[in-house]
PDB file of C-alpha atoms in Angstrom:
ATOM      1  CA  MET W  41       0.000   0.000   0.000  1.00 54.00           C
ATOM      2  CA  LEU W  42       2.769   2.457   0.910  1.00 69.00           C
ATOM      3  CA  PRO W  43       5.975   1.134  -0.745  1.00 73.00           C
ATOM      4  CA  HIS W  44       7.458   4.621  -1.003  1.00 75.00           C
ATOM      5  CA  LEU W  45       7.844   4.615   2.791  1.00 75.00           C
ATOM      6  CA  LEU W  46      10.099   1.584   2.548  1.00 78.00           C
ATOM      7  CA  ASP W  47      12.251   3.512   0.069  1.00 81.00           C
ATOM      8  CA  ILE W  48      12.651   6.307   2.624  1.00 78.00           C
ATOM      9  CA  GLU W  49      13.629   3.848   5.339  1.00 79.00           C
ATOM     10  CA  ILE W  50      16.154   2.061   3.148  1.00 81.00           C
ATOM     11  CA  ALA W  51      17.717   5.363   2.134  1.00 80.00           C
ATOM     12  CA  PHE W  52      18.098   6.608   5.693  1.00 79.00           C
ATOM     13  CA  GLY W  53      18.982   3.361   7.477  1.00 81.00           C
ATOM     14  CA  GLN W  54      22.665   3.595   6.646  1.00 83.00           C
ATOM     15  CA  TYR W  55      22.626   7.284   7.533  1.00 86.00           C
ATOM     16  CA  PHE W  56      21.617   6.466  11.107  1.00 88.00           C
ATOM     17  CA  ASP W  57      24.425   3.923  11.392  1.00 86.00           C
ATOM     18  CA  THR W  58      26.991   6.433  10.155  1.00 90.00           C
ATOM     19  CA  VAL W  59      25.910   9.689  11.789  1.00 92.00           C
ATOM     20  CA  LEU W  60      24.534   8.288  15.076  1.00 94.00           C
ATOM     21  CA  PRO W  61      22.216  11.257  15.709  1.00 95.00           C
ATOM     22  CA  SER W  62      21.142  12.307  19.195  1.00 97.00           C
ATOM     23  CA  VAL W  63      17.927  13.820  17.786  1.00 97.00           C
ATOM     24  CA  ILE W  64      15.861  12.595  14.842  1.00 96.00           C
ATOM     25  CA  HIS W  65      13.613  15.197  13.236  1.00 95.00           C
ATOM     26  CA  ALA W  66      10.546  13.668  11.590  1.00 94.00           C
ATOM     27  CA  HIS W  67       9.495  16.495   9.293  1.00 91.00           C
ATOM     28  CA  ASP W  68       6.047  15.114   8.496  1.00 88.00           C
ATOM     29  CA  PHE W  69       3.847  12.061   8.870  1.00 88.00           C
ATOM     30  CA  LEU W  70       5.608  10.244   6.032  1.00 87.00           C
ATOM     31  CA  THR W  71       8.938  10.287   7.882  1.00 88.00           C
ATOM     32  CA  LEU W  72       7.596   9.448  11.347  1.00 92.00           C
ATOM     33  CA  PRO W  73       7.745   5.627  10.925  1.00 90.00           C
ATOM     34  CA  MET W  74      11.296   5.909   9.591  1.00 90.00           C
ATOM     35  CA  ALA W  75      12.292   8.037  12.588  1.00 93.00           C
ATOM     36  CA  VAL W  76      10.864   5.491  15.025  1.00 94.00           C
ATOM     37  CA  ARG W  77      12.568   2.565  13.322  1.00 91.00           C
ATOM     38  CA  GLY W  78      15.782   4.576  13.090  1.00 93.00           C
ATOM     39  CA  ARG W  79      15.669   5.101  16.830  1.00 95.00           C
ATOM     40  CA  GLN W  80      15.041   1.385  17.365  1.00 94.00           C
ATOM     41  CA  ARG W  81      18.057   0.680  15.208  1.00 92.00           C
ATOM     42  CA  LEU W  82      20.191   3.045  17.295  1.00 94.00           C
ATOM     43  CA  ASN W  83      18.782   1.655  20.551  1.00 96.00           C
ATOM     44  CA  ARG W  84      20.262  -1.713  19.592  1.00 94.00           C
ATOM     45  CA  GLN W  85      23.649   0.050  19.527  1.00 94.00           C
ATOM     46  CA  GLY W  86      23.101   1.422  23.028  1.00 96.00           C
ATOM     47  CA  LEU W  87      22.080   4.907  21.873  1.00 96.00           C
ATOM     48  CA  ALA W  88      18.866   6.734  22.808  1.00 97.00           C
ATOM     49  CA  PRO W  89      18.121   9.527  20.330  1.00 97.00           C
ATOM     50  CA  LEU W  90      15.082  11.744  20.795  1.00 98.00           C
ATOM     51  CA  ILE W  91      12.398  12.078  18.126  1.00 98.00           C
ATOM     52  CA  VAL W  92      10.904  15.461  17.292  1.00 97.00           C
ATOM     53  CA  TYR W  93       7.751  15.174  15.198  1.00 95.00           C
ATOM     54  CA  ASP W  94       7.316  18.431  13.323  1.00 90.00           C
ATOM     55  CA  SER W  95       4.387  17.721  11.058  1.00 83.00           C
ATOM     56  CA  HIS W  96       3.212  20.723   9.078  1.00 77.00           C
ATOM     57  CA  GLU W  97      -0.263  19.325   8.677  1.00 77.00           C
ATOM     58  CA  LEU W  98      -2.483  17.045  10.668  1.00 77.00           C
ATOM     59  CA  VAL W  99      -3.219  13.882   8.747  1.00 83.00           C
ATOM     60  CA  GLU W 100      -6.909  14.284   9.611  1.00 81.00           C
ATOM     61  CA  GLY W 101      -6.913  17.534   7.649  1.00 81.00           C
ATOM     62  CA  LEU W 102      -5.637  15.808   4.507  1.00 84.00           C
ATOM     63  CA  ARG W 103      -8.745  13.685   3.968  1.00 84.00           C
ATOM     64  CA  ARG W 104      -9.777  15.543   0.791  1.00 86.00           C
ATOM     65  CA  HIS W 105      -6.321  15.138  -0.799  1.00 88.00           C
ATOM     66  CA  TYR W 106      -6.169  11.341  -0.808  1.00 89.00           C
ATOM     67  CA  ASP W 107      -8.417   8.498  -1.820  1.00 89.00           C
ATOM     68  CA  PRO W 108     -10.191   6.942   1.198  1.00 92.00           C
ATOM     69  CA  GLU W 109      -7.969   3.867   1.395  1.00 90.00           C
ATOM     70  CA  ARG W 110      -4.705   5.825   1.342  1.00 87.00           C
ATOM     71  CA  PHE W 111      -6.092   8.368   3.788  1.00 91.00           C
ATOM     72  CA  ARG W 112      -7.007   5.604   6.260  1.00 91.00           C
ATOM     73  CA  ALA W 113      -3.537   4.095   5.870  1.00 89.00           C
ATOM     74  CA  TYR W 114      -1.842   7.441   6.578  1.00 89.00           C
ATOM     75  CA  LEU W 115      -4.116   8.152   9.537  1.00 91.00           C
ATOM     76  CA  SER W 116      -3.485   4.706  10.991  1.00 92.00           C
ATOM     77  CA  MET W 117       0.251   5.116  10.488  1.00 90.00           C
ATOM     78  CA  GLU W 118       0.327   8.432  12.335  1.00 92.00           C
ATOM     79  CA  GLU W 119      -1.815   7.052  15.167  1.00 93.00           C
ATOM     80  CA  ARG W 120       0.526   4.077  15.499  1.00 94.00           C
ATOM     81  CA  TYR W 121       3.761   6.074  15.709  1.00 95.00           C
ATOM     82  CA  ILE W 122       2.924   9.481  17.175  1.00 95.00           C
ATOM     83  CA  SER W 123       3.202   8.270  20.768  1.00 96.00           C
ATOM     84  CA  GLU W 124       6.855   7.413  20.093  1.00 97.00           C
ATOM     85  CA  ALA W 125       7.753  11.081  19.568  1.00 97.00           C
ATOM     86  CA  ASP W 126       9.462  12.836  22.464  1.00 98.00           C
ATOM     87  CA  ALA W 127       8.229  16.224  21.262  1.00 96.00           C
ATOM     88  CA  ILE W 128       5.551  17.288  18.813  1.00 91.00           C
TER      89      ILE W 128
END
């Protein structure tokens, strides 16, 4: 349903291993899952980066921009990961 999100995660996975950030900035709802999994990846290395979720739009407000199935997927994704953010 959302293969482009896997592309983002693959692209940034090696970045986390190289840079070892102390803060991960999730710029919008599409990068939030990647930020959470990036932190999990760093946690396995004994690091504990913070996640800042800086979404410029609430997913709920995007209903008219996406077909119903994609909208539900995005909304579910945000609901699943938003509690992992240290700051919003």
